[in-house]
PDB file of C-alpha atoms in Angstrom:
ATOM      1  CA  ASP Q   1      -0.985  16.595 -12.342  1.00  0.00           C
ATOM      2  CA  PRO Q   2      -2.218  13.580 -10.390  1.00  0.00           C
ATOM      3  CA  LYS Q   3      -1.593  10.381 -12.307  1.00  0.00           C
ATOM      4  CA  ILE Q   4      -4.290   8.432 -10.456  1.00  0.00           C
ATOM      5  CA  ILE Q   5      -7.501  10.309  -9.776  1.00  0.00           C
ATOM      6  CA  GLN Q   6      -9.806   9.101  -7.018  1.00  0.00           C
ATOM      7  CA  LYS Q   7     -13.168  10.695  -6.463  1.00  0.00           C
ATOM      8  CA  PRO Q   8     -14.560  11.805  -4.151  1.00  0.00           C
ATOM      9  CA  LYS Q   9     -11.774  12.632  -1.714  1.00  0.00           C
ATOM     10  CA  TYR Q  10     -14.177  12.489   1.248  1.00  0.00           C
ATOM     11  CA  LEU Q  11     -17.488  10.648   1.494  1.00  0.00           C
ATOM     12  CA  VAL Q  12     -20.042  10.419   4.298  1.00  0.00           C
ATOM     13  CA  ALA Q  13     -22.712   7.755   3.896  1.00  0.00           C
ATOM     14  CA  VAL Q  14     -25.646   6.500   5.907  1.00  0.00           C
ATOM     15  CA  THR Q  15     -25.729   2.876   7.082  1.00  0.00           C
ATOM     16  CA  GLY Q  16     -27.494   0.698   4.532  1.00  0.00           C
ATOM     17  CA  SER Q  17     -26.869   2.992   1.576  1.00  0.00           C
ATOM     18  CA  GLU Q  18     -24.799   2.337  -1.550  1.00  0.00           C
ATOM     19  CA  LYS Q  19     -21.845   4.320  -2.848  1.00  0.00           C
ATOM     20  CA  ILE Q  20     -19.459   4.165  -5.804  1.00  0.00           C
ATOM     21  CA  LEU Q  21     -15.815   5.131  -5.454  1.00  0.00           C
ATOM     22  CA  ILE Q  22     -14.230   6.324  -8.690  1.00  0.00           C
ATOM     23  CA  CYS Q  23     -10.689   5.593  -9.871  1.00  0.00           C
ATOM     24  CA  GLU Q  24      -9.027   6.647 -13.127  1.00  0.00           C
ATOM     25  CA  GLN Q  25      -5.367   6.216 -13.943  1.00  0.00           C
ATOM     26  CA  TYR Q  26      -3.431   8.077 -16.627  1.00  0.00           C
ATOM     27  CA  LEU Q  27      -0.201   6.125 -16.467  1.00  0.00           C
ATOM     28  CA  GLY Q  28      -1.006   3.718 -19.287  1.00  0.00           C
ATOM     29  CA  HIS Q  29      -0.887   0.836 -16.820  1.00  0.00           C
ATOM     30  CA  ASN Q  30      -2.573  -2.484 -17.532  1.00  0.00           C
ATOM     31  CA  ALA Q  31      -3.222  -3.623 -13.955  1.00  0.00           C
ATOM     32  CA  MET Q  32      -5.321  -1.891 -11.314  1.00  0.00           C
ATOM     33  CA  TYR Q  33      -6.060  -2.634  -7.673  1.00  0.00           C
ATOM     34  CA  TRP Q  34      -8.115  -1.616  -4.668  1.00  0.00           C
ATOM     35  CA  TYR Q  35      -6.716  -1.516  -1.133  1.00  0.00           C
ATOM     36  CA  ARG Q  36      -8.355  -0.496   2.139  1.00  0.00           C
ATOM     37  CA  GLN Q  37      -6.672   1.262   5.068  1.00  0.00           C
ATOM     38  CA  SER Q  38      -8.531   1.188   8.396  1.00  0.00           C
ATOM     39  CA  ALA Q  39      -7.396   2.544  11.734  1.00  0.00           C
ATOM     40  CA  LYS Q  40      -4.971   0.205  13.518  1.00  0.00           C
ATOM     41  CA  LYS Q  41      -5.001  -2.281  10.626  1.00  0.00           C
ATOM     42  CA  PRO Q  42      -2.509  -2.826   7.818  1.00  0.00           C
ATOM     43  CA  LEU Q  43      -3.290  -1.751   4.292  1.00  0.00           C
ATOM     44  CA  GLU Q  44      -5.472  -4.583   3.062  1.00  0.00           C
ATOM     45  CA  PHE Q  45      -5.512  -5.919  -0.500  1.00  0.00           C
ATOM     46  CA  MET Q  46      -9.039  -6.172  -1.927  1.00  0.00           C
ATOM     47  CA  PHE Q  47      -8.996  -6.754  -5.705  1.00  0.00           C
ATOM     48  CA  SER Q  48      -6.682  -6.889  -8.674  1.00  0.00           C
ATOM     49  CA  TYR Q  49      -7.617  -6.411 -12.311  1.00  0.00           C
ATOM     50  CA  SER Q  50      -5.431  -7.018 -15.310  1.00  0.00           C
ATOM     51  CA  TYR Q  51      -6.540  -5.894 -18.790  1.00  0.00           C
ATOM     52  CA  GLN Q  52      -9.994  -5.233 -17.310  1.00  0.00           C
ATOM     53  CA  LYS Q  53     -10.380  -8.778 -16.015  1.00  0.00           C
ATOM     54  CA  LEU Q  54     -10.682  -9.688 -12.349  1.00  0.00           C
ATOM     55  CA  MET Q  55      -7.568 -11.615 -11.362  1.00  0.00           C
ATOM     56  CA  ASP Q  56      -7.749 -11.803  -7.596  1.00  0.00           C
ATOM     57  CA  ASN Q  57     -10.466 -11.114  -5.021  1.00  0.00           C
ATOM     58  CA  GLN Q  58      -9.494 -11.116  -1.341  1.00  0.00           C
ATOM     59  CA  THR Q  59     -12.688  -9.472  -0.132  1.00  0.00           C
ATOM     60  CA  ALA Q  60     -14.980 -11.866   1.674  1.00  0.00           C
ATOM     61  CA  SER Q  61     -18.093  -9.779   1.217  1.00  0.00           C
ATOM     62  CA  SER Q  62     -20.043  -9.595  -2.041  1.00  0.00           C
ATOM     63  CA  ARG Q  63     -21.107  -6.092  -0.972  1.00  0.00           C
ATOM     64  CA  PHE Q  64     -17.869  -4.899  -2.573  1.00  0.00           C
ATOM     65  CA  GLN Q  65     -17.997  -5.027  -6.373  1.00  0.00           C
ATOM     66  CA  PRO Q  66     -15.292  -3.596  -8.634  1.00  0.00           C
ATOM     67  CA  GLN Q  67     -16.420  -2.241 -12.004  1.00  0.00           C
ATOM     68  CA  SER Q  68     -14.126  -1.650 -14.972  1.00  0.00           C
ATOM     69  CA  SER Q  69     -15.859   0.193 -17.840  1.00  0.00           C
ATOM     70  CA  LYS Q  70     -12.595   1.234 -19.520  1.00  0.00           C
ATOM     71  CA  LYS Q  71      -9.017   0.018 -19.394  1.00  0.00           C
ATOM     72  CA  ASN Q  72      -7.938   2.930 -17.192  1.00  0.00           C
ATOM     73  CA  HIS Q  73     -10.980   2.873 -14.890  1.00  0.00           C
ATOM     74  CA  LEU Q  74     -11.630   0.694 -11.866  1.00  0.00           C
ATOM     75  CA  ASP Q  75     -14.532   1.854  -9.727  1.00  0.00           C
ATOM     76  CA  LEU Q  76     -15.619   0.242  -6.470  1.00  0.00           C
ATOM     77  CA  GLN Q  77     -19.302  -0.174  -5.679  1.00  0.00           C
ATOM     78  CA  ILE Q  78     -20.154  -0.783  -2.034  1.00  0.00           C
ATOM     79  CA  THR Q  79     -23.707  -1.775  -1.144  1.00  0.00           C
ATOM     80  CA  ALA Q  80     -25.518  -2.064   2.199  1.00  0.00           C
ATOM     81  CA  LEU Q  81     -22.867   0.102   3.862  1.00  0.00           C
ATOM     82  CA  LYS Q  82     -21.943  -0.597   7.482  1.00  0.00           C
ATOM     83  CA  PRO Q  83     -20.029   1.554   9.996  1.00  0.00           C
ATOM     84  CA  ASP Q  84     -17.199  -1.032   9.848  1.00  0.00           C
ATOM     85  CA  ASP Q  85     -16.712  -0.108   6.181  1.00  0.00           C
ATOM     86  CA  SER Q  86     -15.381   3.275   7.325  1.00  0.00           C
ATOM     87  CA  ALA Q  87     -11.826   3.459   6.010  1.00  0.00           C
ATOM     88  CA  THR Q  88      -9.659   5.060   3.380  1.00  0.00           C
ATOM     89  CA  TYR Q  89      -9.894   3.211   0.078  1.00  0.00           C
ATOM     90  CA  PHE Q  90      -6.872   3.402  -2.195  1.00  0.00           C
ATOM     91  CA  CYS Q  91      -6.779   2.642  -5.855  1.00  0.00           C
ATOM     92  CA  ALA Q  92      -3.422   1.634  -7.351  1.00  0.00           C
ATOM     93  CA  SER Q  93      -2.044   0.632 -10.708  1.00  0.00           C
ATOM     94  CA  SER Q  94       1.028  -0.997 -12.188  1.00  0.00           C
ATOM     95  CA  GLN Q  95       2.443  -1.552 -15.655  1.00  0.00           C
ATOM     96  CA  VAL Q  96       1.919  -5.267 -15.453  1.00  0.00           C
ATOM     97  CA  ARG Q  97       0.317  -7.347 -12.765  1.00  0.00           C
ATOM     98  CA  ASP Q  98       2.144  -6.975  -9.473  1.00  0.00           C
ATOM     99  CA  SER Q  99       5.079  -4.912 -10.635  1.00  0.00           C
ATOM    100  CA  ASP Q 100       5.751  -1.660  -8.774  1.00  0.00           C
ATOM    101  CA  TYR Q 101       2.545   0.097  -7.806  1.00  0.00           C
ATOM    102  CA  THR Q 102       1.474   3.725  -7.972  1.00  0.00           C
ATOM    103  CA  PHE Q 103      -1.229   4.590  -5.444  1.00  0.00           C
ATOM    104  CA  GLY Q 104      -3.881   7.268  -5.651  1.00  0.00           C
ATOM    105  CA  SER Q 105      -4.490   9.669  -2.780  1.00  0.00           C
ATOM    106  CA  GLY Q 106      -7.505   7.728  -1.529  1.00  0.00           C
ATOM    107  CA  THR Q 107     -11.196   8.190  -0.769  1.00  0.00           C
ATOM    108  CA  ARG Q 108     -11.944   8.619   2.917  1.00  0.00           C
ATOM    109  CA  LEU Q 109     -15.293   6.965   3.633  1.00  0.00           C
ATOM    110  CA  LEU Q 110     -17.224   7.489   6.846  1.00  0.00           C
ATOM    111  CA  VAL Q 111     -20.374   5.439   7.382  1.00  0.00           C
ATOM    112  CA  ILE Q 112     -22.708   6.783  10.080  1.00  0.00           C
TER     113      ILE Q 112
ATOM    114  CA  GLN O   1      -1.808 -13.803  12.507  1.00  0.00           C
ATOM    115  CA  GLN O   2       0.003 -10.860  11.041  1.00  0.00           C
ATOM    116  CA  GLN O   3       2.054 -11.923   8.040  1.00  0.00           C
ATOM    117  CA  VAL O   4       4.321  -8.863   7.994  1.00  0.00           C
ATOM    118  CA  ARG O   5       5.509  -7.213  11.209  1.00  0.00           C
ATOM    119  CA  GLN O   6       7.279  -3.893  11.566  1.00  0.00           C
ATOM    120  CA  SER O   7       9.222  -2.383  14.430  1.00  0.00           C
ATOM    121  CA  PRO O   8       9.434   0.023  16.015  1.00  0.00           C
ATOM    122  CA  GLN O   9       5.949   1.525  15.776  1.00  0.00           C
ATOM    123  CA  SER O  10       7.499   4.961  15.922  1.00  0.00           C
ATOM    124  CA  LEU O  11      11.030   6.293  15.668  1.00  0.00           C
ATOM    125  CA  THR O  12      12.544   9.680  16.360  1.00  0.00           C
ATOM    126  CA  VAL O  13      15.945  10.651  14.977  1.00  0.00           C
ATOM    127  CA  TRP O  14      17.916  13.845  14.660  1.00  0.00           C
ATOM    128  CA  GLU O  15      18.719  15.351  11.311  1.00  0.00           C
ATOM    129  CA  GLY O  16      21.807  13.680   9.849  1.00  0.00           C
ATOM    130  CA  GLU O  17      21.396  10.412  11.774  1.00  0.00           C
ATOM    131  CA  THR O  18      20.603   7.034  10.232  1.00  0.00           C
ATOM    132  CA  ALA O  19      17.092   5.746  10.853  1.00  0.00           C
ATOM    133  CA  ILE O  20      16.749   1.949  10.934  1.00  0.00           C
ATOM    134  CA  LEU O  21      13.327   0.400  10.340  1.00  0.00           C
ATOM    135  CA  ASN O  22      12.802  -3.314  10.826  1.00  0.00           C
ATOM    136  CA  CYS O  23      10.481  -5.754   9.117  1.00  0.00           C
ATOM    137  CA  SER O  24       9.916  -9.500   9.471  1.00  0.00           C
ATOM    138  CA  TYR O  25       7.594 -11.863   7.658  1.00  0.00           C
ATOM    139  CA  GLU O  26       5.996 -15.251   8.142  1.00  0.00           C
ATOM    140  CA  ASN O  27       5.631 -16.723   4.666  1.00  0.00           C
ATOM    141  CA  SER O  28       8.991 -17.976   3.426  1.00  0.00           C
ATOM    142  CA  ALA O  29       7.579 -18.037  -0.126  1.00  0.00           C
ATOM    143  CA  PHE O  30       7.327 -14.218  -0.311  1.00  0.00           C
ATOM    144  CA  ASP O  31       9.734 -13.073  -2.994  1.00  0.00           C
ATOM    145  CA  TYR O  32       9.192  -9.345  -3.476  1.00  0.00           C
ATOM    146  CA  PHE O  33       9.541  -6.715  -0.741  1.00  0.00           C
ATOM    147  CA  PRO O  34       8.752  -3.068  -1.443  1.00  0.00           C
ATOM    148  CA  TRP O  35       8.920  -0.235   1.058  1.00  0.00           C
ATOM    149  CA  TYR O  36       6.371   2.566   0.777  1.00  0.00           C
ATOM    150  CA  GLN O  37       6.472   6.072   2.234  1.00  0.00           C
ATOM    151  CA  GLN O  38       3.223   7.763   3.194  1.00  0.00           C
ATOM    152  CA  PHE O  39       2.636  11.375   4.186  1.00  0.00           C
ATOM    153  CA  PRO O  40      -0.592  12.385   5.979  1.00  0.00           C
ATOM    154  CA  GLY O  41      -3.505  12.733   3.580  1.00  0.00           C
ATOM    155  CA  GLU O  42      -1.667  11.065   0.716  1.00  0.00           C
ATOM    156  CA  GLY O  43      -1.422   7.584  -0.715  1.00  0.00           C
ATOM    157  CA  PRO O  44       1.631   5.394  -0.174  1.00  0.00           C
ATOM    158  CA  ALA O  45       4.499   6.051  -2.590  1.00  0.00           C
ATOM    159  CA  LEU O  46       7.018   3.393  -3.578  1.00  0.00           C
ATOM    160  CA  LEU O  47      10.405   4.180  -2.083  1.00  0.00           C
ATOM    161  CA  ILE O  48      12.590   1.171  -2.831  1.00  0.00           C
ATOM    162  CA  SER O  49      12.085  -2.558  -3.331  1.00  0.00           C
ATOM    163  CA  ILE O  50      14.092  -5.771  -3.250  1.00  0.00           C
ATOM    164  CA  LEU O  51      13.683  -9.288  -4.578  1.00  0.00           C
ATOM    165  CA  SER O  52      14.426 -12.275  -2.387  1.00  0.00           C
ATOM    166  CA  VAL O  53      17.404 -13.260  -4.561  1.00  0.00           C
ATOM    167  CA  SER O  54      19.303 -10.179  -3.359  1.00  0.00           C
ATOM    168  CA  ASP O  55      20.599  -9.319   0.095  1.00  0.00           C
ATOM    169  CA  LYS O  56      21.061  -5.581  -0.376  1.00  0.00           C
ATOM    170  CA  LYS O  57      19.550  -2.801  -2.458  1.00  0.00           C
ATOM    171  CA  GLU O  58      20.667   0.787  -2.388  1.00  0.00           C
ATOM    172  CA  ASP O  59      19.027   3.898  -3.829  1.00  0.00           C
ATOM    173  CA  GLY O  60      20.552   7.169  -2.743  1.00  0.00           C
ATOM    174  CA  ARG O  61      20.126   7.533   1.015  1.00  0.00           C
ATOM    175  CA  PHE O  62      17.851   4.492   1.242  1.00  0.00           C
ATOM    176  CA  THR O  63      19.195   0.959   1.657  1.00  0.00           C
ATOM    177  CA  ILE O  64      17.406  -2.340   2.182  1.00  0.00           C
ATOM    178  CA  PHE O  65      19.232  -5.172   3.931  1.00  0.00           C
ATOM    179  CA  PHE O  66      17.570  -8.556   3.439  1.00  0.00           C
ATOM    180  CA  ASN O  67      18.150 -11.796   5.371  1.00  0.00           C
ATOM    181  CA  LYS O  68      16.210 -14.613   3.746  1.00  0.00           C
ATOM    182  CA  ARG O  69      17.243 -17.249   6.286  1.00  0.00           C
ATOM    183  CA  GLU O  70      15.909 -15.219   9.192  1.00  0.00           C
ATOM    184  CA  LYS O  71      12.955 -13.801   7.196  1.00  0.00           C
ATOM    185  CA  LYS O  72      13.938 -10.280   8.145  1.00  0.00           C
ATOM    186  CA  LEU O  73      14.731  -7.082   6.327  1.00  0.00           C
ATOM    187  CA  SER O  74      15.513  -3.542   7.316  1.00  0.00           C
ATOM    188  CA  LEU O  75      15.359  -0.128   5.718  1.00  0.00           C
ATOM    189  CA  HIS O  76      18.193   2.279   6.517  1.00  0.00           C
ATOM    190  CA  ILE O  77      17.657   5.957   5.886  1.00  0.00           C
ATOM    191  CA  ALA O  78      21.050   7.641   5.937  1.00  0.00           C
ATOM    192  CA  ASP O  79      21.552  11.343   6.653  1.00  0.00           C
ATOM    193  CA  SER O  80      17.909  11.691   7.709  1.00  0.00           C
ATOM    194  CA  GLN O  81      16.211  14.938   6.753  1.00  0.00           C
ATOM    195  CA  PRO O  82      13.093  16.590   8.254  1.00  0.00           C
ATOM    196  CA  GLY O  83      11.376  15.936   4.913  1.00  0.00           C
ATOM    197  CA  ASP O  84      11.778  12.196   5.565  1.00  0.00           C
ATOM    198  CA  SER O  85       9.257  12.460   8.412  1.00  0.00           C
ATOM    199  CA  ALA O  86       6.508  10.083   7.303  1.00  0.00           C
ATOM    200  CA  THR O  87       5.107   6.618   7.888  1.00  0.00           C
ATOM    201  CA  TYR O  88       7.022   3.810   6.213  1.00  0.00           C
ATOM    202  CA  PHE O  89       5.371   0.546   5.254  1.00  0.00           C
ATOM    203  CA  CYS O  90       7.093  -2.738   4.579  1.00  0.00           C
ATOM    204  CA  ALA O  91       5.180  -5.020   2.223  1.00  0.00           C
ATOM    205  CA  ALA O  92       5.626  -8.467   0.739  1.00  0.00           C
ATOM    206  CA  SER O  93       4.132 -10.485  -2.052  1.00  0.00           C
ATOM    207  CA  LEU O  94       4.322 -13.905  -3.592  1.00  0.00           C
ATOM    208  CA  GLY O  95       4.423 -13.973  -7.360  1.00  0.00           C
ATOM    209  CA  ALA O  96       1.340 -12.269  -8.787  1.00  0.00           C
ATOM    210  CA  GLN O  97      -0.644 -12.040  -5.562  1.00  0.00           C
ATOM    211  CA  GLY O  98      -1.514  -8.731  -3.911  1.00  0.00           C
ATOM    212  CA  LEU O  99       0.792  -7.016  -1.464  1.00  0.00           C
ATOM    213  CA  THR O 100       0.657  -7.854   2.258  1.00  0.00           C
ATOM    214  CA  PHE O 101       1.516  -4.781   4.311  1.00  0.00           C
ATOM    215  CA  GLY O 102       2.843  -4.263   7.806  1.00  0.00           C
ATOM    216  CA  LEU O 103       1.335  -1.715  10.197  1.00  0.00           C
ATOM    217  CA  GLY O 104       4.034   0.835   9.469  1.00  0.00           C
ATOM    218  CA  THR O 105       6.718   2.775  11.331  1.00  0.00           C
ATOM    219  CA  ARG O 106       6.152   6.461  11.933  1.00  0.00           C
ATOM    220  CA  VAL O 107       9.446   8.323  11.573  1.00  0.00           C
ATOM    221  CA  SER O 108      10.013  11.811  12.934  1.00  0.00           C
ATOM    222  CA  VAL O 109      13.212  13.638  12.033  1.00  0.00           C
ATOM    223  CA  PHE O 110      14.042  16.683  14.147  1.00  0.00           C
ATOM    224  CA  PRO O 111      16.417  19.430  12.962  1.00  0.00           C
TER     225      PRO O 111
END
């Protein structure tokens, strides 16, 4: 059974629209993260949450907003989508902040 | 400027050989260095990690060698198997900050 569930697996969106990427972890971890993987770029750290509080935000754009409704949930809302936002978005979690991570299988977003 | 660099971009080895993947970093304050393995269509999976206070970490066929003075580390995969064919990412972090990843090394192991 997958320990980190990301939904949807694939997502096609129109430029200017808004989408929410879902992440749920069933590892009992207290810290959760979002990373982005684009073609020809390294995996890029976006956000970290610890006990449902935002700890670190490395995303320059306010179009990316994490949302944590429950301890084991960390969704990512993206507004005013642009083609450059096309990437695979990975959710991850760890027992405590910045100990060893477990990654989900990602949401592949294509903005047309 | 890329904070974490990996070489080579791709590597081909025969089954049973040792694959050597290199990583270097810019920020001398980085203190935690994990290596992740990623198969196509999957998320990265933690393989092995080392703290900057150590110079070697071994886990089965996987060994990290770490040189703090030169800001370099390497991952050795001994007795490579076709199932080891994947992309390997070196990463680094400072304290409680997020991980900084390299671009990865794609390893192909032929039987």
